[in-house]
Coordinates of C-alpha atoms and ligand atoms in Angstrom, one line a residue:
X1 CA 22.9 -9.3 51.7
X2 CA 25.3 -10.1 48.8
X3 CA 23.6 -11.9 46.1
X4 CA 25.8 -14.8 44.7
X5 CA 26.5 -14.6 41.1
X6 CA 24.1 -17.2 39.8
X7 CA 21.2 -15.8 41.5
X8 CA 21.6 -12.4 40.6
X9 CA 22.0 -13.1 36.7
X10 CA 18.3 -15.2 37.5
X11 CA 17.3 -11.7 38.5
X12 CA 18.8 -9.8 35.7
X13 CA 16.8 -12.0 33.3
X14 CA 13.7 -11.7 35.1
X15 CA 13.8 -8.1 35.5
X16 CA 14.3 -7.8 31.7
X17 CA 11.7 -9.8 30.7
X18 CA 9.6 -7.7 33.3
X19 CA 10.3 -4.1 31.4
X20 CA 7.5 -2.6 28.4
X21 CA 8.6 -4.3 24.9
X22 CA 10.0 -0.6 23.4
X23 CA 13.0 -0.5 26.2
X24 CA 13.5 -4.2 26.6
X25 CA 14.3 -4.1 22.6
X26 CA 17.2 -1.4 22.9
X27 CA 18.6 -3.1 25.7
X28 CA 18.8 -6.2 23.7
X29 CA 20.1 -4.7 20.2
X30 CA 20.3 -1.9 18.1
X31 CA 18.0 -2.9 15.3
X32 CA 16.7 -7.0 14.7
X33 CA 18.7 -7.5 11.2
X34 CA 16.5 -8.9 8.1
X35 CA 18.2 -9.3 4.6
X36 CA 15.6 -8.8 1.7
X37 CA 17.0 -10.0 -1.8
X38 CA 15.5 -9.0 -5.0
X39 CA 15.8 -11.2 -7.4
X40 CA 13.5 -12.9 -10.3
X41 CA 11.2 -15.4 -9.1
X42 CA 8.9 -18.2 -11.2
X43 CA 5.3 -18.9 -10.9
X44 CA 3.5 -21.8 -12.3
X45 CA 0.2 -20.0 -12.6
X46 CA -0.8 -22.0 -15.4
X47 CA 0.1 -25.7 -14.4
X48 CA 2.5 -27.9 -17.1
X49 CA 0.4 -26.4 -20.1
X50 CA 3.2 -23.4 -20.1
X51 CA 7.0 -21.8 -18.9
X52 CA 6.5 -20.7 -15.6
X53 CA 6.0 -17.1 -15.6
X54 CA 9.2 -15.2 -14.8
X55 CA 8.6 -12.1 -12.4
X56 CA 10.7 -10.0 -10.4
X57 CA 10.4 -10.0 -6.5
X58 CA 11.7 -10.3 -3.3
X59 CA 12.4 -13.8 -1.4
X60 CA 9.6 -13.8 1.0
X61 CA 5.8 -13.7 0.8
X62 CA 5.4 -10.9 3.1
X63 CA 7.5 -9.3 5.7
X64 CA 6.4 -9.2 9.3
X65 CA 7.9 -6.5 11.9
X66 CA 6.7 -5.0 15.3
X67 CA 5.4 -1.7 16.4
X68 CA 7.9 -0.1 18.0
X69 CA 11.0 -2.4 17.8
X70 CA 13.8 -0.9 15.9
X71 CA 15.2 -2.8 12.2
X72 CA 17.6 -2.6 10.1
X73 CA 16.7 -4.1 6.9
X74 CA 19.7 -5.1 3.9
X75 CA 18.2 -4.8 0.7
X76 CA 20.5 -7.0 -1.8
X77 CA 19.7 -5.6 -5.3
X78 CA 20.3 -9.4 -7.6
X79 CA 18.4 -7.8 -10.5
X80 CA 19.5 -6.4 -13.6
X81 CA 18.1 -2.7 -12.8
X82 CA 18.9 -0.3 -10.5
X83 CA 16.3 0.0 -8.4
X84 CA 14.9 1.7 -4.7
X85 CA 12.3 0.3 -2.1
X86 CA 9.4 2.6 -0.9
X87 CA 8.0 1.5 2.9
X88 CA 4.4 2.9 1.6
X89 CA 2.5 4.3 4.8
X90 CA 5.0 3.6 7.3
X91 CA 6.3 7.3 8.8
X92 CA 9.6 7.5 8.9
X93 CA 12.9 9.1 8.1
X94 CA 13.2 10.8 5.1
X95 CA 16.4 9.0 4.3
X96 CA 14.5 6.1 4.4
X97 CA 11.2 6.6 2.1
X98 CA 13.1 4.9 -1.0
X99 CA 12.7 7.2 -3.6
X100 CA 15.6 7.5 -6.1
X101 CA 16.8 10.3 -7.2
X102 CA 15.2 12.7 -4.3
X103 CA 15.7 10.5 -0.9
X104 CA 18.3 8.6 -2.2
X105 CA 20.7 7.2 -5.1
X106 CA 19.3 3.6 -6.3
X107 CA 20.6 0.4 -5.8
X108 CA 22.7 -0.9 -8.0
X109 CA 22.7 -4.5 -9.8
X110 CA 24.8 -6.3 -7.2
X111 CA 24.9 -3.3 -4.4
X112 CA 23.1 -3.0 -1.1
X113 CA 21.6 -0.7 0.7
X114 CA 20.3 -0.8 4.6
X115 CA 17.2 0.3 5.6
X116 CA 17.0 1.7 9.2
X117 CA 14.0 2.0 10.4
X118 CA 11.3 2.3 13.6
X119 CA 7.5 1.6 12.4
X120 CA 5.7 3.3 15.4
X121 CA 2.6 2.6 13.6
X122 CA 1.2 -1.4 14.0
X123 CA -0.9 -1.7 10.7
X124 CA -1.3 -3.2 7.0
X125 CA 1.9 -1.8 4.9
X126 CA 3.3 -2.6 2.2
X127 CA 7.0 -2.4 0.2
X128 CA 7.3 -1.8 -3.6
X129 CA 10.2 0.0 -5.8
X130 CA 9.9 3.3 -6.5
X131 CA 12.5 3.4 -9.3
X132 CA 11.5 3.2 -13.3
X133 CA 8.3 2.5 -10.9
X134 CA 5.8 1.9 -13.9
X135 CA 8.2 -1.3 -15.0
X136 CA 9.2 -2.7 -11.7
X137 CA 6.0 -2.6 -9.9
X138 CA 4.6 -4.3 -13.5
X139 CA 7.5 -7.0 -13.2
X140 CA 5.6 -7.4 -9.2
X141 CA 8.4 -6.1 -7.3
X142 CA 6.9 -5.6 -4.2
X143 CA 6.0 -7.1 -0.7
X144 CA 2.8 -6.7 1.5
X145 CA 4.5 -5.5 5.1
X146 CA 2.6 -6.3 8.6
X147 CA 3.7 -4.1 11.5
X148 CA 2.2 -6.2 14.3
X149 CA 0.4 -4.6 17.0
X150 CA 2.3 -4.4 20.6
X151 CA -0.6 -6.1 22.2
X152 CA -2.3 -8.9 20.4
X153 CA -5.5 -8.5 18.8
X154 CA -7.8 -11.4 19.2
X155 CA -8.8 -13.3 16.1
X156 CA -8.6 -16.6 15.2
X157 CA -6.8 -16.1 12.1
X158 CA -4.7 -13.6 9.9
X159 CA -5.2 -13.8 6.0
X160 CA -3.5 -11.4 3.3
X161 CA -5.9 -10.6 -0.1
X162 CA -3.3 -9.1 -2.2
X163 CA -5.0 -8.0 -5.2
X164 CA -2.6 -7.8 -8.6
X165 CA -3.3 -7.8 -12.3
X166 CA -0.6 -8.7 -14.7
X167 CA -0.2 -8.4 -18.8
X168 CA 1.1 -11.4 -19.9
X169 CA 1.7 -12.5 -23.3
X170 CA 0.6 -15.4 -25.2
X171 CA 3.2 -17.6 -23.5
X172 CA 2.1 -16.5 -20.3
X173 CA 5.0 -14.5 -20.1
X174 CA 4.8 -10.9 -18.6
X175 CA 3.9 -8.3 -22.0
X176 CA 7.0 -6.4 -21.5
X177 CA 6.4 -4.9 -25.0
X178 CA 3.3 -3.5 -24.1
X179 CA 4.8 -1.0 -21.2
X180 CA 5.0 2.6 -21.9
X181 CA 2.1 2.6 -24.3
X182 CA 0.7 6.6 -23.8
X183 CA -2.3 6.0 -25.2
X184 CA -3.2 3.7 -21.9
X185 CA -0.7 6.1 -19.8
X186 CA -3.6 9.5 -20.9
X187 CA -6.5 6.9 -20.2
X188 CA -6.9 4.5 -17.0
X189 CA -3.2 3.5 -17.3
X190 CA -2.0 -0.3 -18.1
X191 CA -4.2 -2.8 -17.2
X192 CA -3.7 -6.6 -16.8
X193 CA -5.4 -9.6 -18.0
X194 CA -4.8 -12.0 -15.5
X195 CA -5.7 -11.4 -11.7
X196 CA -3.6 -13.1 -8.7
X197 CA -4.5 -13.0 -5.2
X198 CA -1.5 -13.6 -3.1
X199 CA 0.3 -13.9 -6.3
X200 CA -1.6 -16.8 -7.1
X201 CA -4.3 -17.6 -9.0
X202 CA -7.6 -18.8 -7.5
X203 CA -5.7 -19.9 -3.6
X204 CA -7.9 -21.2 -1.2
X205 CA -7.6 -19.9 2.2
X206 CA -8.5 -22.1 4.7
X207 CA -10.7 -20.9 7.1
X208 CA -12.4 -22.9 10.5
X209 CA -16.6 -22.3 10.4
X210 CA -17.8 -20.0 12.7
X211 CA -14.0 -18.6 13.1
X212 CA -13.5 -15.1 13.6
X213 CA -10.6 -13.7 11.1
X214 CA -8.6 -10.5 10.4
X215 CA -8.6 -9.9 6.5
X216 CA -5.8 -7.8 5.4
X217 CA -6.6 -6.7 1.7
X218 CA -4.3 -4.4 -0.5
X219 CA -4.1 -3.6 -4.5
X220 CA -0.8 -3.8 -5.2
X221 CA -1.9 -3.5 -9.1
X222 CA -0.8 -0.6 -11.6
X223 CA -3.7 0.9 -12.2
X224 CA -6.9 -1.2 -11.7
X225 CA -9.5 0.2 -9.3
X226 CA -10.0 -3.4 -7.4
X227 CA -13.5 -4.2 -6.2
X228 CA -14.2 -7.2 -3.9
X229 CA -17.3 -8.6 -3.5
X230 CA -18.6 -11.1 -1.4
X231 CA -15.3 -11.4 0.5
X232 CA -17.6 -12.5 3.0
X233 CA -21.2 -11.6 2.2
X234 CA -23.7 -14.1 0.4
X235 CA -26.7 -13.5 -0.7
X236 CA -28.4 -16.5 1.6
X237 CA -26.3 -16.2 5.2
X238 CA -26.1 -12.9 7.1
X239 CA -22.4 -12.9 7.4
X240 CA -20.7 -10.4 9.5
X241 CA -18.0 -8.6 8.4
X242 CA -16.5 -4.7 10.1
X243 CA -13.8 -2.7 8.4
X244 CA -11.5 -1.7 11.5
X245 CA -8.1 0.1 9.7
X246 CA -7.8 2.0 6.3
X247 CA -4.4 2.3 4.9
X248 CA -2.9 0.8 8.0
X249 CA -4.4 3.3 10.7
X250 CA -7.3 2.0 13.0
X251 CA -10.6 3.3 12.9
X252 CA -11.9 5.0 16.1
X253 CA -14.2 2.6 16.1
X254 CA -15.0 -0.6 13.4
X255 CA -17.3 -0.2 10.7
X256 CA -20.1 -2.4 9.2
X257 CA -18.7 -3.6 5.8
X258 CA -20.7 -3.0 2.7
X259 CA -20.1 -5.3 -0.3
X260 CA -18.3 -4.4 -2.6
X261 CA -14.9 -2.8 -1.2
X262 CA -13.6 -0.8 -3.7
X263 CA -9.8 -0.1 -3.4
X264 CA -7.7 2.3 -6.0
X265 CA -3.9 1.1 -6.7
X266 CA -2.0 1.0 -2.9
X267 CA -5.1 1.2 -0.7
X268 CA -5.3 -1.7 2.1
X269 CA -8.1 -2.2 4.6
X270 CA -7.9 -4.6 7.7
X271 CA -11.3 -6.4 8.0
X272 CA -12.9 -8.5 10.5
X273 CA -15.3 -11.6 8.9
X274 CA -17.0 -14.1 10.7
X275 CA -17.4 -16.7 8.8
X276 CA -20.6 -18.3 9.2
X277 CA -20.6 -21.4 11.4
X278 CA -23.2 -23.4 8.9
X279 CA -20.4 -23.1 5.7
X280 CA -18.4 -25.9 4.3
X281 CA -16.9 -26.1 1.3
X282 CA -15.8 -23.7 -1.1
X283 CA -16.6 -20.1 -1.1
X284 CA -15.8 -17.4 -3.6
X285 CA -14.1 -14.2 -3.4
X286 CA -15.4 -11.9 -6.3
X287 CA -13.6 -9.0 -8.0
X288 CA -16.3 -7.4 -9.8
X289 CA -14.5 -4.2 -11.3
X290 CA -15.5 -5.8 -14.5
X291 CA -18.7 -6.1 -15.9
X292 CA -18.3 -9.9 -15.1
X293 CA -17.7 -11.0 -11.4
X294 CA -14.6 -13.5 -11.2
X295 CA -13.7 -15.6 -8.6
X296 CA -10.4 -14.5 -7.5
X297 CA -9.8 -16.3 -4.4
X298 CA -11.9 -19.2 -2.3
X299 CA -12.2 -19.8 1.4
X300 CA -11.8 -23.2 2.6
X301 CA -14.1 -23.7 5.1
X302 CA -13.3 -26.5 7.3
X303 CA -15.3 -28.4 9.9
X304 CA -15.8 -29.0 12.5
X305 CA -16.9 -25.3 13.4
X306 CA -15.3 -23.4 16.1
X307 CA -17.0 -21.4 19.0
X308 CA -19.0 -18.1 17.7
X309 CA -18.5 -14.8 18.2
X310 CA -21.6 -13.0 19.0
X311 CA -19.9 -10.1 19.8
X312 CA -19.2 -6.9 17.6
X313 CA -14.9 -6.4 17.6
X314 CA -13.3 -3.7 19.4
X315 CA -11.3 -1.1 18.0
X316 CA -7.4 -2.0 17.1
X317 CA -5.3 0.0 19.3
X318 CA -4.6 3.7 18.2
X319 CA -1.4 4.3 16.7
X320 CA 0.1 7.2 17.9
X321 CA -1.2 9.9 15.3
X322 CA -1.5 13.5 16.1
X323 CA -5.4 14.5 16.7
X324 CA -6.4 17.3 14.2
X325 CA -9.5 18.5 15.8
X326 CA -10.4 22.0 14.6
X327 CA -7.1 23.4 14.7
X328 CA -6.9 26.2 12.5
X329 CA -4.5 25.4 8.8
X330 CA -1.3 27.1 8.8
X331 CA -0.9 26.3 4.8
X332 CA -4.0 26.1 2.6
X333 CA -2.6 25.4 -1.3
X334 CA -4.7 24.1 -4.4
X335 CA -3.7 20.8 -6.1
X336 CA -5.2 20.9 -9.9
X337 CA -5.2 17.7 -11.5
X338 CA -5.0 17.9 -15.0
X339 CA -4.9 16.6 -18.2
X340 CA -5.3 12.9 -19.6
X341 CA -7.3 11.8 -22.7
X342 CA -10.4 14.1 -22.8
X343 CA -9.0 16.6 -20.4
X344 CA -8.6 19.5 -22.6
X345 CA -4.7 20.2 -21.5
X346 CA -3.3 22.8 -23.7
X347 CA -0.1 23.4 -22.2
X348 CA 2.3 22.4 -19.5
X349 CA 5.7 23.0 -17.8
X350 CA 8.1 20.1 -18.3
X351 CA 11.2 20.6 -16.8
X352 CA 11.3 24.2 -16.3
X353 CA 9.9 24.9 -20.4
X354 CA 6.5 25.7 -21.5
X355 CA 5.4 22.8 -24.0
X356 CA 2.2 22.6 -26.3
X357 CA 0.7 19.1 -25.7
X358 CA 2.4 17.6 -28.4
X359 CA 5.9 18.2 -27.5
X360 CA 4.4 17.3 -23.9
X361 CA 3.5 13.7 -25.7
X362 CA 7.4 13.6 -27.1
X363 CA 8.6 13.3 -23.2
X364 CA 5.8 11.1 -22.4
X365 CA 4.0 13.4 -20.9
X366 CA 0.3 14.1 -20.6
X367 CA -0.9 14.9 -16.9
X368 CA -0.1 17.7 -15.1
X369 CA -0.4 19.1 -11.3
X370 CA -0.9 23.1 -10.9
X371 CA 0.3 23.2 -14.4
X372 CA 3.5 21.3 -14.2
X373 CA 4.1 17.7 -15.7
X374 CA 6.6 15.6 -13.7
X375 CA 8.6 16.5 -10.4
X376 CA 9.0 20.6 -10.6
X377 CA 11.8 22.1 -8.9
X378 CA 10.1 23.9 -6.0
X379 CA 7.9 22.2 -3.7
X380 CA 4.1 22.6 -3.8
X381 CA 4.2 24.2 -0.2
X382 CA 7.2 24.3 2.6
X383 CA 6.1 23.7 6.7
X384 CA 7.6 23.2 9.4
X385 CA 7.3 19.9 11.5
X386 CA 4.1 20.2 13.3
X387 CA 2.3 22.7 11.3
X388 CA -1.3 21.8 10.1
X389 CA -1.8 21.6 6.3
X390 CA -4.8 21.6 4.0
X391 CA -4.8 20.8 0.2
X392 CA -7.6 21.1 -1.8
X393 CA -7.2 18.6 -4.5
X394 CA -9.3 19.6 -7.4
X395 CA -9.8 16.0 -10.0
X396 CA -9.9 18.4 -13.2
X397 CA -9.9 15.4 -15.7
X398 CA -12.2 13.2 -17.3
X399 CA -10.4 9.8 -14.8
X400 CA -10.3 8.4 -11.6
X401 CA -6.9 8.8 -9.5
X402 CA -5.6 7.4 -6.4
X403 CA -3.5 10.0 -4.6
X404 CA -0.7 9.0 -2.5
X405 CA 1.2 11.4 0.2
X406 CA 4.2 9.8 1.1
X407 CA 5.4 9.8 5.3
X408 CA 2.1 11.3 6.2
X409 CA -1.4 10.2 6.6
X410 CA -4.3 12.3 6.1
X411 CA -7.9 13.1 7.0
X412 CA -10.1 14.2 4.2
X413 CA -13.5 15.9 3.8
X414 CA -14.2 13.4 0.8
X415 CA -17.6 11.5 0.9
X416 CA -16.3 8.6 -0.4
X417 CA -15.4 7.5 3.2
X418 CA -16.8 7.9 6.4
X419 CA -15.5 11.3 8.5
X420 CA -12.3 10.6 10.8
X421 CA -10.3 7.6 9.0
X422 CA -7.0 8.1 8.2
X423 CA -5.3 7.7 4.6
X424 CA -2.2 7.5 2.8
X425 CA -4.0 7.2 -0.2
X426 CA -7.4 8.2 -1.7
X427 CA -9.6 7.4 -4.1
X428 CA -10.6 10.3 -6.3
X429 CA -13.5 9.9 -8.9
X430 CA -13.2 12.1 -11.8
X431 CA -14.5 15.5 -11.4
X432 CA -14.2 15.0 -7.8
X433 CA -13.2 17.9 -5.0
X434 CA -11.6 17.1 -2.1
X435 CA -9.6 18.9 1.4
X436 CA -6.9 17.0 2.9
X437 CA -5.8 17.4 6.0
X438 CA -3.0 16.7 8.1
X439 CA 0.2 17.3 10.6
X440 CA 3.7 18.2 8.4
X441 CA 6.1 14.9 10.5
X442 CA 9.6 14.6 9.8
X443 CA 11.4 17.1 7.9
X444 CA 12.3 16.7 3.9
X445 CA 11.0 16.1 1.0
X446 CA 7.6 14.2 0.4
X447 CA 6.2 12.9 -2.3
X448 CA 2.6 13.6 -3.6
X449 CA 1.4 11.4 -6.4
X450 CA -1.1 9.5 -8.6
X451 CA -0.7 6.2 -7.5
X452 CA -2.4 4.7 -10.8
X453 CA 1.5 4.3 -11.7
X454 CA 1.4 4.8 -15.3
X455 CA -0.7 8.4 -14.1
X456 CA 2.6 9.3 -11.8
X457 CA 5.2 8.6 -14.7
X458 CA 2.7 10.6 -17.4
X459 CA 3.2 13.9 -15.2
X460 CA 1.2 13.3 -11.9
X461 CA 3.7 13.8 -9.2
X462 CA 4.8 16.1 -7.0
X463 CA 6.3 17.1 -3.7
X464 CA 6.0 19.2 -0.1
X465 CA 9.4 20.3 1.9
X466 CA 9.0 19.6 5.5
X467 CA 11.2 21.6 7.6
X468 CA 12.4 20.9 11.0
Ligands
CU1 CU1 -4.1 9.0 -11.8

């Protein structure tokens, strides 16, 4: 029977909507198209008392995409710098990773560059430059980045804690004099003076009593080891809170949080709170990395209270990561971590010459991996896609890091964290050992790196060649 033409396009469409999300989005196009402009941008953190303090960032608050749906992103460069955007803990093309000078040339004042991308990973992301890195993530030139799952995850509400510190001047402008400063790039690195959440200071986020919400936190500072406290823990109601994804990746299973949460430079977890059904009011959010807590952030708890969940969550659904299990290493290399004030570094290789600490401290140099300060020429280790790979990262100095591997996430032995969860970056106390482990993905070059940014610039950086 010959449908007419009216009915059968009613049946097209229905079919279509019928098909899984991944196939229905290639029929419908190529890649959804989302323009990201960099450009300065004014905050008013301090009322009419002061100029409104100028920053550089992009024109959104964060950037929302979906697991599995192809984008292709323009990136309109409307600073004065050159600059490249990083997509930190997403795995994808090489091409794509943002990092001038090895994946690709920077962007020009005025130029453009498109992004082209797949995030088969639903998680907590985020974007930042990764050119002159130590200045433009300073000036705030980044972006958290949600990749939302395929299926929805119930909560009642999504919140982002992004955690920053900033130097600003007496004028409450940013301390642009101040960058560069070795002595703080051999100690913790730069630190700031004024903390934002959300890239504000002291927001309220309003919250229902007795609603069940999904926390996404991230430092996006420097260098500050950020540590929240009583994101949702009070000393007089039993408030219950699980961690369920580190660095993006879901935990097998979610985890009973433990106050504080302690995050180095680029870490993010994704927490569950239930906020208790008997608050009103205002509620603190501490950072306590200092020896005095400060109330970074408030929830606003509004009546009346919504229906509790009694319940402990479920998992987030797995993103497709390879499984590990016992499978024997195919590469087994050392990463020394040296140098830094206190650290005893005699000597290091700076672009291909030997150097006595002093003429290291000339280039601005002052930490070292395996020797080597700054990006070597050949790559710690070369594997091919698929291969296993263990790196025993030895913390040889007298300072905390926060290691970063770029396109890959990794399991690790350290005790810091429970067994199983996957990371893209880790926290590494001084004088701390520690295996990673993980699957080489798509072929090139990867970057390994302190994340404590001033750390990276100083000498701590350097990078694995995946081949296909
Ligand atoms: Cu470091």
């Amino acid at each position: 029977m010959a449908l007419k033409r009216r009915e059968f396009l009613k049946l097209a469409a229905t079919s279509l909507c019928a098909l899984p999300l991944g196939i229905q989005a290639r029929l419908v196009y190529a890649g959804q198209k989302i323009e990201l402009i960099l450009q300065p941008e004014q905050r008013a953190w301090f009322g009419d008392s002061y100029q409104p303090t100028v920053l550089w960032g992009l024109d959104r608050e964060v950037l929302r995409l979906k697991q599995n749906q192809p984008v292709e992103i323009v990136v309109k460069n409307q600073l004065p710098e050159a600059t490249s955007l990083h997509w930190h803990g997403l795995r994808i093309d090489n091409a794509m990773d943002g990092v001038s000078g090895l994946t690709q040339q920077a962007i020009e004042p005025g130029e453009e560059f498109v992004y082209r991308f797949t995030p088969k990973d639903a998680g907590t992301y985020w974007v930042h430059a990764h050119h002159n890195t130590y200045q433009q993530l300073a000036r705030g030139l980044y972006l958290p980045l949600i990749v939302e799952e395929s299926t929805e995850y119930p909560v009642d509400q999504d919140h982002l804690l992004v955690l920053d510190d900033w130097r600003l001047n007496k004028d409450a402008q940013l301390d642009l004099k101040s960058l560069g400063n070795m002595h703080e790039w051999s100690h913790g690195g730069r630190m700031g003076n004024v903390l934002t959440v959300n890239r504000q200071v002291k927001p309220r986020l309003q919250v229902r009593a007795g609603s069940r919400n999904r926390l996404r936190v991230l430092n996006a500072a420097n260098s500050r080891i950020m540590a929240s406290s009583r994101i949702m823990a009070s000393e007089f109601t039993g408030v219950n809170a699980w961690i369920v994804a580190k660095d993006g990746q879901p935990l097998a299973a979610p985890i009973r949080f433990e106050d504080p949460l302690i995050l180095a430079p680029a870490e993010r977890y994704d927490l569950i709170v239930d906020i208790p059904a008997d608050w009103q009011g205002e509620q603190p959010i501490y950072e306590v990395s200092t020896q005095k807590r400060y109330a970074g952030a408030f929830w606003d708890v509004l009546l009346p209270s919504v229906a509790i969940h009694h319940d402990s969550p479920t998992a987030l659904p797995a993103n497709p990561l390879f499984s590990l299990s016992d499978r024997k290493a195919d590469h087994h290399v050392q990463l020394m971590m040296e140098g830094g004030a206190m650290g005893g570094l005699r000597k290091a290789v700076y672009q291909n010459k030997s150097m006595g600490v002093r003429e290291l401290i000339q280039h601005k140099q002052i930490w070292a991996f395996n020797g080597v300060a700054n990006l070597p020429d050949e790559p710690l280790l070369t594997a091919k896609s698929g291969d296993v790979v263990e790196i025993v990262m030895d913390n040889n100095t007298r300072w905390p890091h926060g290691m970063h591997l770029h396109g890959h996430h990794f399991q690790t032995n350290s005790n810091r964290y429970q067994e199983g969860i996957w990371h893209d970056t880790l926290l590494m106390e001084r004088g701390e050992k520690v295996v990673i482990r993980f699957q080489a993905g798509l072929p090139g070059k990867w970057l390994i790196h302190c994340h404590m940014i001033e750390h990276q610039a100083a000498g701590m950086v350097t990078w694995f060649e995946v081949t296909a």
